[in-house]
């Protein structure tokens, strides 16, 4: 099972205006209600690094944070999103690996 690293700080429900970068957005501390658009972003800070996630990666992170059931494989998680395309599945695996490698989420037994 995966969970957010307890040392990570997360903000969700962002919508970044087109002229803003994630860095400027975080620096200025702006907040927009979650408008459920493709601009929706989750911002996570861990180990002095800030990461912005949107679209598929935000969806994966949201799932991991809200899931209380044991999920053994990436394939099982992906099946919940009805991901069948090989390319999308690869993106999914890459996102999950990125989250783990950068200490944003951790695996627990």
PDB file of N, CA and C in Angstrom:
ATOM      1  N   UNK A   1       0.848  -1.184   0.000  1.00  0.00           N
ATOM      2  CA  UNK A   1       0.000   0.000   0.000  1.00  0.00           C
ATOM      3  C   UNK A   1       0.888   1.239   0.000  1.00  0.00           C
ATOM      4  N   UNK A   2       0.458   2.250  -0.705  1.00  0.00           N
ATOM      5  CA  UNK A   2       1.214   3.493  -0.765  1.00  0.00           C
ATOM      6  C   UNK A   2       0.506   4.568   0.048  1.00  0.00           C
ATOM      7  N   UNK A   3       1.289   5.488   0.584  1.00  0.00           N
ATOM      8  CA  UNK A   3       0.683   6.637   1.249  1.00  0.00           C
ATOM      9  C   UNK A   3       1.603   7.838   1.078  1.00  0.00           C
ATOM     10  N   UNK A   4       1.046   9.014   1.287  1.00  0.00           N
ATOM     11  CA  UNK A   4       1.844  10.227   1.198  1.00  0.00           C
ATOM     12  C   UNK A   4       2.914  10.199   2.277  1.00  0.00           C
ATOM     13  N   UNK A   5       4.114  10.600   1.928  1.00  0.00           N
ATOM     14  CA  UNK A   5       5.201  10.706   2.900  1.00  0.00           C
ATOM     15  C   UNK A   5       4.755  11.651   4.014  1.00  0.00           C
ATOM     16  N   UNK A   6       4.831  11.222   5.275  1.00  0.00           N
ATOM     17  CA  UNK A   6       4.386  12.088   6.379  1.00  0.00           C
ATOM     18  C   UNK A   6       5.127  13.432   6.436  1.00  0.00           C
ATOM     19  N   UNK A   7       6.338  13.491   5.869  1.00  0.00           N
ATOM     20  CA  UNK A   7       7.090  14.744   5.855  1.00  0.00           C
ATOM     21  C   UNK A   7       6.664  15.677   4.716  1.00  0.00           C
ATOM     22  N   UNK A   8       5.834  15.189   3.820  1.00  0.00           N
ATOM     23  CA  UNK A   8       5.437  15.992   2.658  1.00  0.00           C
ATOM     24  C   UNK A   8       4.314  16.957   3.025  1.00  0.00           C
ATOM     25  N   UNK A   9       4.379  18.142   2.452  1.00  0.00           N
ATOM     26  CA  UNK A   9       3.291  19.110   2.591  1.00  0.00           C
ATOM     27  C   UNK A   9       2.577  19.166   1.256  1.00  0.00           C
ATOM     28  N   UNK A  10       1.255  19.057   1.292  1.00  0.00           N
ATOM     29  CA  UNK A  10       0.501  19.020   0.051  1.00  0.00           C
ATOM     30  C   UNK A  10      -0.601  20.059   0.048  1.00  0.00           C
ATOM     31  N   UNK A  11      -0.786  20.686  -1.105  1.00  0.00           N
ATOM     32  CA  UNK A  11      -1.918  21.587  -1.314  1.00  0.00           C
ATOM     33  C   UNK A  11      -2.627  21.093  -2.563  1.00  0.00           C
ATOM     34  N   UNK A  12      -3.950  21.044  -2.531  1.00  0.00           N
ATOM     35  CA  UNK A  12      -4.677  20.557  -3.705  1.00  0.00           C
ATOM     36  C   UNK A  12      -5.790  21.520  -4.077  1.00  0.00           C
ATOM     37  N   UNK A  13      -6.370  21.276  -5.245  1.00  0.00           N
ATOM     38  CA  UNK A  13      -7.485  22.094  -5.697  1.00  0.00           C
ATOM     39  C   UNK A  13      -7.063  23.388  -6.344  1.00  0.00           C
ATOM     40  N   UNK A  14      -5.886  23.399  -6.929  1.00  0.00           N
ATOM     41  CA  UNK A  14      -5.392  24.615  -7.551  1.00  0.00           C
ATOM     42  C   UNK A  14      -5.811  24.706  -9.009  1.00  0.00           C
ATOM     43  N   UNK A  15      -5.920  25.921  -9.470  1.00  0.00           N
ATOM     44  CA  UNK A  15      -6.041  26.158 -10.908  1.00  0.00           C
ATOM     45  C   UNK A  15      -5.085  27.291 -11.215  1.00  0.00           C
ATOM     46  N   UNK A  16      -4.086  26.999 -12.001  1.00  0.00           N
ATOM     47  CA  UNK A  16      -3.051  27.985 -12.274  1.00  0.00           C
ATOM     48  C   UNK A  16      -3.423  28.800 -13.504  1.00  0.00           C
ATOM     49  N   UNK A  17      -3.439  30.136 -13.381  1.00  0.00           N
ATOM     50  CA  UNK A  17      -3.702  30.968 -14.560  1.00  0.00           C
ATOM     51  C   UNK A  17      -2.634  30.710 -15.622  1.00  0.00           C
ATOM     52  N   UNK A  18      -2.968  30.883 -16.907  1.00  0.00           N
ATOM     53  CA  UNK A  18      -2.042  30.539 -17.987  1.00  0.00           C
ATOM     54  C   UNK A  18      -0.685  31.240 -17.902  1.00  0.00           C
ATOM     55  N   UNK A  19      -0.639  32.438 -17.334  1.00  0.00           N
ATOM     56  CA  UNK A  19       0.623  33.183 -17.297  1.00  0.00           C
ATOM     57  C   UNK A  19       1.454  32.861 -16.055  1.00  0.00           C
ATOM     58  N   UNK A  20       1.047  31.864 -15.290  1.00  0.00           N
ATOM     59  CA  UNK A  20       1.768  31.510 -14.066  1.00  0.00           C
ATOM     60  C   UNK A  20       2.498  30.192 -14.230  1.00  0.00           C
ATOM     61  N   UNK A  21       3.675  30.120 -13.637  1.00  0.00           N
ATOM     62  CA  UNK A  21       4.344  28.832 -13.513  1.00  0.00           C
ATOM     63  C   UNK A  21       4.015  28.302 -12.118  1.00  0.00           C
ATOM     64  N   UNK A  22       4.238  27.011 -11.901  1.00  0.00           N
ATOM     65  CA  UNK A  22       3.985  26.440 -10.576  1.00  0.00           C
ATOM     66  C   UNK A  22       4.822  27.162  -9.533  1.00  0.00           C
ATOM     67  N   UNK A  23       6.090  27.473  -9.892  1.00  0.00           N
ATOM     68  CA  UNK A  23       6.979  28.133  -8.932  1.00  0.00           C
ATOM     69  C   UNK A  23       6.435  29.496  -8.516  1.00  0.00           C
ATOM     70  N   UNK A  24       5.979  30.289  -9.480  1.00  0.00           N
ATOM     71  CA  UNK A  24       5.428  31.616  -9.166  1.00  0.00           C
ATOM     72  C   UNK A  24       4.155  31.465  -8.336  1.00  0.00           C
ATOM     73  N   UNK A  25       3.357  30.484  -8.710  1.00  0.00           N
ATOM     74  CA  UNK A  25       2.098  30.238  -8.013  1.00  0.00           C
ATOM     75  C   UNK A  25       2.349  29.929  -6.547  1.00  0.00           C
ATOM     76  N   UNK A  26       3.305  29.031  -6.287  1.00  0.00           N
ATOM     77  CA  UNK A  26       3.615  28.644  -4.911  1.00  0.00           C
ATOM     78  C   UNK A  26       4.217  29.822  -4.158  1.00  0.00           C
ATOM     79  N   UNK A  27       5.139  30.534  -4.808  1.00  0.00           N
ATOM     80  CA  UNK A  27       5.826  31.659  -4.165  1.00  0.00           C
ATOM     81  C   UNK A  27       4.827  32.733  -3.731  1.00  0.00           C
ATOM     82  N   UNK A  28       3.850  33.009  -4.591  1.00  0.00           N
ATOM     83  CA  UNK A  28       2.892  34.071  -4.277  1.00  0.00           C
ATOM     84  C   UNK A  28       1.729  33.582  -3.419  1.00  0.00           C
ATOM     85  N   UNK A  29       1.662  32.281  -3.200  1.00  0.00           N
ATOM     86  CA  UNK A  29       0.653  31.732  -2.297  1.00  0.00           C
ATOM     87  C   UNK A  29      -0.777  31.948  -2.753  1.00  0.00           C
ATOM     88  N   UNK A  30      -0.987  31.970  -4.054  1.00  0.00           N
ATOM     89  CA  UNK A  30      -2.340  32.201  -4.575  1.00  0.00           C
ATOM     90  C   UNK A  30      -3.177  30.937  -4.472  1.00  0.00           C
ATOM     91  N   UNK A  31      -4.459  31.100  -4.336  1.00  0.00           N
ATOM     92  CA  UNK A  31      -5.342  29.944  -4.265  1.00  0.00           C
ATOM     93  C   UNK A  31      -6.563  30.169  -5.153  1.00  0.00           C
ATOM     94  N   UNK A  32      -6.860  29.197  -5.968  1.00  0.00           N
ATOM     95  CA  UNK A  32      -8.079  29.215  -6.771  1.00  0.00           C
ATOM     96  C   UNK A  32      -8.876  27.971  -6.420  1.00  0.00           C
ATOM     97  N   UNK A  33     -10.191  28.077  -6.324  1.00  0.00           N
ATOM     98  CA  UNK A  33     -10.987  26.877  -6.038  1.00  0.00           C
ATOM     99  C   UNK A  33     -10.773  25.830  -7.130  1.00  0.00           C
ATOM    100  N   UNK A  34     -10.970  24.600  -6.767  1.00  0.00           N
ATOM    101  CA  UNK A  34     -10.805  23.511  -7.725  1.00  0.00           C
ATOM    102  C   UNK A  34     -11.921  23.596  -8.759  1.00  0.00           C
ATOM    103  N   UNK A  35     -11.546  23.930  -9.986  1.00  0.00           N
ATOM    104  CA  UNK A  35     -12.544  24.075 -11.043  1.00  0.00           C
ATOM    105  C   UNK A  35     -12.634  22.822 -11.913  1.00  0.00           C
ATOM    106  N   UNK A  36     -11.910  21.776 -11.493  1.00  0.00           N
ATOM    107  CA  UNK A  36     -11.940  20.502 -12.213  1.00  0.00           C
ATOM    108  C   UNK A  36     -11.633  20.671 -13.693  1.00  0.00           C
ATOM    109  N   UNK A  37     -10.605  21.439 -13.970  1.00  0.00           N
ATOM    110  CA  UNK A  37     -10.166  21.604 -15.352  1.00  0.00           C
ATOM    111  C   UNK A  37      -8.834  20.904 -15.526  1.00  0.00           C
ATOM    112  N   UNK A  38      -8.328  20.939 -16.744  1.00  0.00           N
ATOM    113  CA  UNK A  38      -7.026  20.320 -16.989  1.00  0.00           C
ATOM    114  C   UNK A  38      -5.911  21.092 -16.297  1.00  0.00           C
ATOM    115  N   UNK A  39      -6.220  22.291 -15.812  1.00  0.00           N
ATOM    116  CA  UNK A  39      -5.220  23.087 -15.108  1.00  0.00           C
ATOM    117  C   UNK A  39      -5.156  22.738 -13.623  1.00  0.00           C
ATOM    118  N   UNK A  40      -5.970  21.787 -13.198  1.00  0.00           N
ATOM    119  CA  UNK A  40      -6.002  21.411 -11.791  1.00  0.00           C
ATOM    120  C   UNK A  40      -4.648  20.847 -11.392  1.00  0.00           C
ATOM    121  N   UNK A  41      -4.153  21.289 -10.276  1.00  0.00           N
ATOM    122  CA  UNK A  41      -2.802  20.917  -9.870  1.00  0.00           C
ATOM    123  C   UNK A  41      -2.773  20.555  -8.393  1.00  0.00           C
ATOM    124  N   UNK A  42      -1.964  19.572  -8.069  1.00  0.00           N
ATOM    125  CA  UNK A  42      -1.624  19.273  -6.684  1.00  0.00           C
ATOM    126  C   UNK A  42      -0.166  19.670  -6.533  1.00  0.00           C
ATOM    127  N   UNK A  43       0.129  20.451  -5.528  1.00  0.00           N
ATOM    128  CA  UNK A  43       1.502  20.881  -5.278  1.00  0.00           C
ATOM    129  C   UNK A  43       1.989  20.186  -4.014  1.00  0.00           C
ATOM    130  N   UNK A  44       3.122  19.499  -4.126  1.00  0.00           N
ATOM    131  CA  UNK A  44       3.692  18.773  -2.994  1.00  0.00           C
ATOM    132  C   UNK A  44       5.112  19.266  -2.751  1.00  0.00           C
ATOM    133  N   UNK A  45       5.425  19.567  -1.490  1.00  0.00           N
ATOM    134  CA  UNK A  45       6.787  19.934  -1.115  1.00  0.00           C
ATOM    135  C   UNK A  45       7.320  18.869  -0.171  1.00  0.00           C
ATOM    136  N   UNK A  46       8.471  18.312  -0.529  1.00  0.00           N
ATOM    137  CA  UNK A  46       9.111  17.294   0.304  1.00  0.00           C
ATOM    138  C   UNK A  46      10.622  17.385   0.101  1.00  0.00           C
ATOM    139  N   UNK A  47      11.359  17.233   1.177  1.00  0.00           N
ATOM    140  CA  UNK A  47      12.828  17.300   1.120  1.00  0.00           C
ATOM    141  C   UNK A  47      13.307  18.568   0.416  1.00  0.00           C
ATOM    142  N   UNK A  48      12.681  19.683   0.695  1.00  0.00           N
ATOM    143  CA  UNK A  48      13.038  20.994   0.139  1.00  0.00           C
ATOM    144  C   UNK A  48      12.835  21.096  -1.372  1.00  0.00           C
ATOM    145  N   UNK A  49      12.073  20.193  -1.962  1.00  0.00           N
ATOM    146  CA  UNK A  49      11.749  20.265  -3.392  1.00  0.00           C
ATOM    147  C   UNK A  49      10.247  20.418  -3.544  1.00  0.00           C
ATOM    148  N   UNK A  50       9.821  21.192  -4.538  1.00  0.00           N
ATOM    149  CA  UNK A  50       8.397  21.384  -4.799  1.00  0.00           C
ATOM    150  C   UNK A  50       8.053  20.783  -6.155  1.00  0.00           C
ATOM    151  N   UNK A  51       6.971  20.005  -6.181  1.00  0.00           N
ATOM    152  CA  UNK A  51       6.535  19.342  -7.402  1.00  0.00           C
ATOM    153  C   UNK A  51       5.086  19.728  -7.680  1.00  0.00           C
ATOM    154  N   UNK A  52       4.759  19.927  -8.945  1.00  0.00           N
ATOM    155  CA  UNK A  52       3.377  20.192  -9.341  1.00  0.00           C
ATOM    156  C   UNK A  52       2.862  19.025 -10.163  1.00  0.00           C
ATOM    157  N   UNK A  53       1.663  18.572  -9.867  1.00  0.00           N
ATOM    158  CA  UNK A  53       1.079  17.451 -10.600  1.00  0.00           C
ATOM    159  C   UNK A  53      -0.262  17.879 -11.167  1.00  0.00           C
ATOM    160  N   UNK A  54      -0.519  17.492 -12.409  1.00  0.00           N
ATOM    161  CA  UNK A  54      -1.840  17.736 -12.972  1.00  0.00           C
ATOM    162  C   UNK A  54      -2.274  16.525 -13.785  1.00  0.00           C
ATOM    163  N   UNK A  55      -3.477  16.570 -14.295  1.00  0.00           N
ATOM    164  CA  UNK A  55      -4.025  15.539 -15.169  1.00  0.00           C
ATOM    165  C   UNK A  55      -3.852  14.141 -14.572  1.00  0.00           C
ATOM    166  N   UNK A  56      -3.229  13.222 -15.320  1.00  0.00           N
ATOM    167  CA  UNK A  56      -3.135  11.827 -14.885  1.00  0.00           C
ATOM    168  C   UNK A  56      -2.366  11.698 -13.578  1.00  0.00           C
ATOM    169  N   UNK A  57      -1.259  12.441 -13.445  1.00  0.00           N
ATOM    170  CA  UNK A  57      -0.456  12.290 -12.232  1.00  0.00           C
ATOM    171  C   UNK A  57      -1.212  12.764 -10.997  1.00  0.00           C
ATOM    172  N   UNK A  58      -2.010  13.824 -11.139  1.00  0.00           N
ATOM    173  CA  UNK A  58      -2.822  14.277 -10.006  1.00  0.00           C
ATOM    174  C   UNK A  58      -3.872  13.230  -9.650  1.00  0.00           C
ATOM    175  N   UNK A  59      -4.448  12.608 -10.674  1.00  0.00           N
ATOM    176  CA  UNK A  59      -5.458  11.575 -10.454  1.00  0.00           C
ATOM    177  C   UNK A  59      -4.848  10.385  -9.708  1.00  0.00           C
ATOM    178  N   UNK A  60      -3.643   9.992 -10.099  1.00  0.00           N
ATOM    179  CA  UNK A  60      -2.968   8.877  -9.434  1.00  0.00           C
ATOM    180  C   UNK A  60      -2.687   9.227  -7.980  1.00  0.00           C
ATOM    181  N   UNK A  61      -2.165  10.423  -7.762  1.00  0.00           N
ATOM    182  CA  UNK A  61      -1.832  10.840  -6.401  1.00  0.00           C
ATOM    183  C   UNK A  61      -3.087  10.914  -5.537  1.00  0.00           C
ATOM    184  N   UNK A  62      -4.174  11.464  -6.078  1.00  0.00           N
ATOM    185  CA  UNK A  62      -5.438  11.529  -5.335  1.00  0.00           C
ATOM    186  C   UNK A  62      -5.914  10.128  -4.963  1.00  0.00           C
ATOM    187  N   UNK A  63      -5.792   9.190  -5.903  1.00  0.00           N
ATOM    188  CA  UNK A  63      -6.226   7.828  -5.616  1.00  0.00           C
ATOM    189  C   UNK A  63      -5.412   7.235  -4.469  1.00  0.00           C
ATOM    190  N   UNK A  64      -4.106   7.391  -4.546  1.00  0.00           N
ATOM    191  CA  UNK A  64      -3.228   6.838  -3.512  1.00  0.00           C
ATOM    192  C   UNK A  64      -3.571   7.423  -2.151  1.00  0.00           C
ATOM    193  N   UNK A  65      -3.862   8.715  -2.120  1.00  0.00           N
ATOM    194  CA  UNK A  65      -4.144   9.378  -0.850  1.00  0.00           C
ATOM    195  C   UNK A  65      -5.491   8.969  -0.271  1.00  0.00           C
ATOM    196  N   UNK A  66      -6.440   8.619  -1.134  1.00  0.00           N
ATOM    197  CA  UNK A  66      -7.776   8.306  -0.628  1.00  0.00           C
ATOM    198  C   UNK A  66      -8.013   6.806  -0.473  1.00  0.00           C
ATOM    199  N   UNK A  67      -7.115   5.986  -1.002  1.00  0.00           N
ATOM    200  CA  UNK A  67      -7.328   4.547  -0.978  1.00  0.00           C
ATOM    201  C   UNK A  67      -6.919   3.955   0.364  1.00  0.00           C
ATOM    202  N   UNK A  68      -7.813   3.200   0.956  1.00  0.00           N
ATOM    203  CA  UNK A  68      -7.471   2.548   2.223  1.00  0.00           C
ATOM    204  C   UNK A  68      -7.319   1.045   2.050  1.00  0.00           C
ATOM    205  N   UNK A  69      -7.640   0.545   0.861  1.00  0.00           N
ATOM    206  CA  UNK A  69      -7.510  -0.889   0.600  1.00  0.00           C
ATOM    207  C   UNK A  69      -6.088  -1.210   0.162  1.00  0.00           C
ATOM    208  N   UNK A  70      -5.686  -2.436   0.391  1.00  0.00           N
ATOM    209  CA  UNK A  70      -4.362  -2.882  -0.060  1.00  0.00           C
ATOM    210  C   UNK A  70      -4.375  -2.994  -1.584  1.00  0.00           C
ATOM    211  N   UNK A  71      -3.429  -2.374  -2.229  1.00  0.00           N
ATOM    212  CA  UNK A  71      -3.294  -2.476  -3.675  1.00  0.00           C
ATOM    213  C   UNK A  71      -1.900  -2.999  -3.970  1.00  0.00           C
ATOM    214  N   UNK A  72      -1.839  -4.161  -4.576  1.00  0.00           N
ATOM    215  CA  UNK A  72      -0.547  -4.825  -4.720  1.00  0.00           C
ATOM    216  C   UNK A  72       0.264  -4.364  -5.916  1.00  0.00           C
ATOM    217  N   UNK A  73      -0.397  -4.040  -7.005  1.00  0.00           N
ATOM    218  CA  UNK A  73       0.366  -3.760  -8.216  1.00  0.00           C
ATOM    219  C   UNK A  73      -0.120  -2.497  -8.901  1.00  0.00           C
ATOM    220  N   UNK A  74       0.760  -1.968  -9.727  1.00  0.00           N
ATOM    221  CA  UNK A  74       0.402  -0.824 -10.563  1.00  0.00           C
ATOM    222  C   UNK A  74      -0.766  -1.196 -11.462  1.00  0.00           C
ATOM    223  N   UNK A  75      -0.766  -2.435 -11.962  1.00  0.00           N
ATOM    224  CA  UNK A  75      -1.830  -2.888 -12.852  1.00  0.00           C
ATOM    225  C   UNK A  75      -3.188  -2.820 -12.166  1.00  0.00           C
ATOM    226  N   UNK A  76      -3.235  -3.195 -10.883  1.00  0.00           N
ATOM    227  CA  UNK A  76      -4.505  -3.132 -10.151  1.00  0.00           C
ATOM    228  C   UNK A  76      -4.987  -1.688 -10.005  1.00  0.00           C
ATOM    229  N   UNK A  77      -4.060  -0.785  -9.707  1.00  0.00           N
ATOM    230  CA  UNK A  77      -4.437   0.624  -9.588  1.00  0.00           C
ATOM    231  C   UNK A  77      -4.932   1.122 -10.943  1.00  0.00           C
ATOM    232  N   UNK A  78      -4.184   0.814 -11.984  1.00  0.00           N
ATOM    233  CA  UNK A  78      -4.535   1.284 -13.322  1.00  0.00           C
ATOM    234  C   UNK A  78      -5.900   0.761 -13.752  1.00  0.00           C
ATOM    235  N   UNK A  79      -6.222  -0.468 -13.363  1.00  0.00           N
ATOM    236  CA  UNK A  79      -7.503  -1.042 -13.773  1.00  0.00           C
ATOM    237  C   UNK A  79      -8.674  -0.266 -13.177  1.00  0.00           C
ATOM    238  N   UNK A  80      -8.465   0.346 -12.027  1.00  0.00           N
ATOM    239  CA  UNK A  80      -9.528   1.140 -11.421  1.00  0.00           C
ATOM    240  C   UNK A  80      -9.852   2.374 -12.257  1.00  0.00           C
ATOM    241  N   UNK A  81      -8.855   2.835 -13.006  1.00  0.00           N
ATOM    242  CA  UNK A  81      -9.072   3.993 -13.878  1.00  0.00           C
ATOM    243  C   UNK A  81      -9.407   3.552 -15.295  1.00  0.00           C
ATOM    244  N   UNK A  82      -9.584   2.252 -15.494  1.00  0.00           N
ATOM    245  CA  UNK A  82      -9.883   1.670 -16.798  1.00  0.00           C
ATOM    246  C   UNK A  82      -8.824   2.064 -17.819  1.00  0.00           C
ATOM    247  N   UNK A  83      -7.573   1.971 -17.384  1.00  0.00           N
ATOM    248  CA  UNK A  83      -6.462   2.282 -18.274  1.00  0.00           C
ATOM    249  C   UNK A  83      -6.089   1.011 -19.020  1.00  0.00           C
ATOM    250  N   UNK A  84      -6.270   1.040 -20.340  1.00  0.00           N
ATOM    251  CA  UNK A  84      -5.974  -0.145 -21.141  1.00  0.00           C
ATOM    252  C   UNK A  84      -4.888   0.128 -22.168  1.00  0.00           C
ATOM    253  N   UNK A  85      -4.738   1.355 -22.569  1.00  0.00           N
ATOM    254  CA  UNK A  85      -3.732   1.699 -23.565  1.00  0.00           C
ATOM    255  C   UNK A  85      -2.337   1.446 -23.007  1.00  0.00           C
ATOM    256  N   UNK A  86      -1.480   0.853 -23.829  1.00  0.00           N
ATOM    257  CA  UNK A  86      -0.111   0.565 -23.396  1.00  0.00           C
ATOM    258  C   UNK A  86       0.628   1.865 -23.088  1.00  0.00           C
ATOM    259  N   UNK A  87       0.424   2.887 -23.920  1.00  0.00           N
ATOM    260  CA  UNK A  87       1.105   4.160 -23.703  1.00  0.00           C
ATOM    261  C   UNK A  87       0.664   4.802 -22.396  1.00  0.00           C
ATOM    262  N   UNK A  88      -0.634   4.818 -22.144  1.00  0.00           N
ATOM    263  CA  UNK A  88      -1.143   5.412 -20.911  1.00  0.00           C
ATOM    264  C   UNK A  88      -0.681   4.595 -19.709  1.00  0.00           C
ATOM    265  N   UNK A  89      -0.667   3.277 -19.857  1.00  0.00           N
ATOM    266  CA  UNK A  89      -0.199   2.415 -18.774  1.00  0.00           C
ATOM    267  C   UNK A  89       1.260   2.726 -18.451  1.00  0.00           C
ATOM    268  N   UNK A  90       2.056   2.965 -19.482  1.00  0.00           N
ATOM    269  CA  UNK A  90       3.461   3.319 -19.285  1.00  0.00           C
ATOM    270  C   UNK A  90       3.572   4.652 -18.546  1.00  0.00           C
ATOM    271  N   UNK A  91       2.748   5.636 -18.940  1.00  0.00           N
ATOM    272  CA  UNK A  91       2.729   6.930 -18.244  1.00  0.00           C
ATOM    273  C   UNK A  91       2.370   6.734 -16.777  1.00  0.00           C
ATOM    274  N   UNK A  92       1.401   5.861 -16.548  1.00  0.00           N
ATOM    275  CA  UNK A  92       0.935   5.589 -15.193  1.00  0.00           C
ATOM    276  C   UNK A  92       2.071   5.021 -14.347  1.00  0.00           C
ATOM    277  N   UNK A  93       2.764   4.018 -14.900  1.00  0.00           N
ATOM    278  CA  UNK A  93       3.879   3.398 -14.178  1.00  0.00           C
ATOM    279  C   UNK A  93       5.000   4.403 -13.936  1.00  0.00           C
ATOM    280  N   UNK A  94       5.284   5.221 -14.942  1.00  0.00           N
ATOM    281  CA  UNK A  94       6.334   6.232 -14.790  1.00  0.00           C
ATOM    282  C   UNK A  94       5.980   7.234 -13.696  1.00  0.00           C
ATOM    283  N   UNK A  95       4.708   7.628 -13.640  1.00  0.00           N
ATOM    284  CA  UNK A  95       4.277   8.573 -12.611  1.00  0.00           C
ATOM    285  C   UNK A  95       4.418   7.958 -11.227  1.00  0.00           C
ATOM    286  N   UNK A  96       3.978   6.718 -11.091  1.00  0.00           N
ATOM    287  CA  UNK A  96       4.072   6.045  -9.796  1.00  0.00           C
ATOM    288  C   UNK A  96       5.533   5.914  -9.367  1.00  0.00           C
ATOM    289  N   UNK A  97       6.392   5.533 -10.310  1.00  0.00           N
ATOM    290  CA  UNK A  97       7.823   5.422 -10.000  1.00  0.00           C
ATOM    291  C   UNK A  97       8.406   6.771  -9.604  1.00  0.00           C
ATOM    292  N   UNK A  98       7.994   7.832 -10.301  1.00  0.00           N
ATOM    293  CA  UNK A  98       8.481   9.177  -9.975  1.00  0.00           C
ATOM    294  C   UNK A  98       8.082   9.558  -8.549  1.00  0.00           C
ATOM    295  N   UNK A  99       6.835   9.274  -8.189  1.00  0.00           N
ATOM    296  CA  UNK A  99       6.350   9.593  -6.844  1.00  0.00           C
ATOM    297  C   UNK A  99       7.161   8.853  -5.784  1.00  0.00           C
ATOM    298  N   UNK A 100       7.476   7.601  -6.047  1.00  0.00           N
ATOM    299  CA  UNK A 100       8.260   6.802  -5.095  1.00  0.00           C
ATOM    300  C   UNK A 100       9.715   7.264  -5.036  1.00  0.00           C
ATOM    301  N   UNK A 101      10.326   7.466  -6.202  1.00  0.00           N
ATOM    302  CA  UNK A 101      11.747   7.831  -6.249  1.00  0.00           C
ATOM    303  C   UNK A 101      12.020   9.189  -5.621  1.00  0.00           C
ATOM    304  N   UNK A 102      11.049  10.084  -5.689  1.00  0.00           N
ATOM    305  CA  UNK A 102      11.251  11.425  -5.142  1.00  0.00           C
ATOM    306  C   UNK A 102      10.700  11.567  -3.728  1.00  0.00           C
ATOM    307  N   UNK A 103      10.368  10.410  -3.111  1.00  0.00           N
ATOM    308  CA  UNK A 103       9.988  10.395  -1.700  1.00  0.00           C
ATOM    309  C   UNK A 103       8.671  11.127  -1.429  1.00  0.00           C
ATOM    310  N   UNK A 104       7.831  11.259  -2.467  1.00  0.00           N
ATOM    311  CA  UNK A 104       6.550  11.941  -2.304  1.00  0.00           C
ATOM    312  C   UNK A 104       5.546  10.982  -1.670  1.00  0.00           C
ATOM    313  N   UNK A 105       5.580   9.736  -2.138  1.00  0.00           N
ATOM    314  CA  UNK A 105       4.783   8.692  -1.496  1.00  0.00           C
ATOM    315  C   UNK A 105       5.742   7.625  -0.989  1.00  0.00           C
ATOM    316  N   UNK A 106       5.274   6.858  -0.023  1.00  0.00           N
ATOM    317  CA  UNK A 106       6.084   5.766   0.505  1.00  0.00           C
ATOM    318  C   UNK A 106       5.246   4.496   0.502  1.00  0.00           C
ATOM    319  N   UNK A 107       5.932   3.361   0.435  1.00  0.00           N
ATOM    320  CA  UNK A 107       5.258   2.072   0.477  1.00  0.00           C
ATOM    321  C   UNK A 107       5.212   1.599   1.914  1.00  0.00           C
ATOM    322  N   UNK A 108       4.091   1.075   2.315  1.00  0.00           N
ATOM    323  CA  UNK A 108       4.023   0.486   3.656  1.00  0.00           C
ATOM    324  C   UNK A 108       3.327  -0.857   3.570  1.00  0.00           C
ATOM    325  N   UNK A 109       3.660  -1.740   4.494  1.00  0.00           N
ATOM    326  CA  UNK A 109       3.079  -3.093   4.491  1.00  0.00           C
ATOM    327  C   UNK A 109       1.726  -3.094   5.152  1.00  0.00           C
TER     328      UNK A 109
END
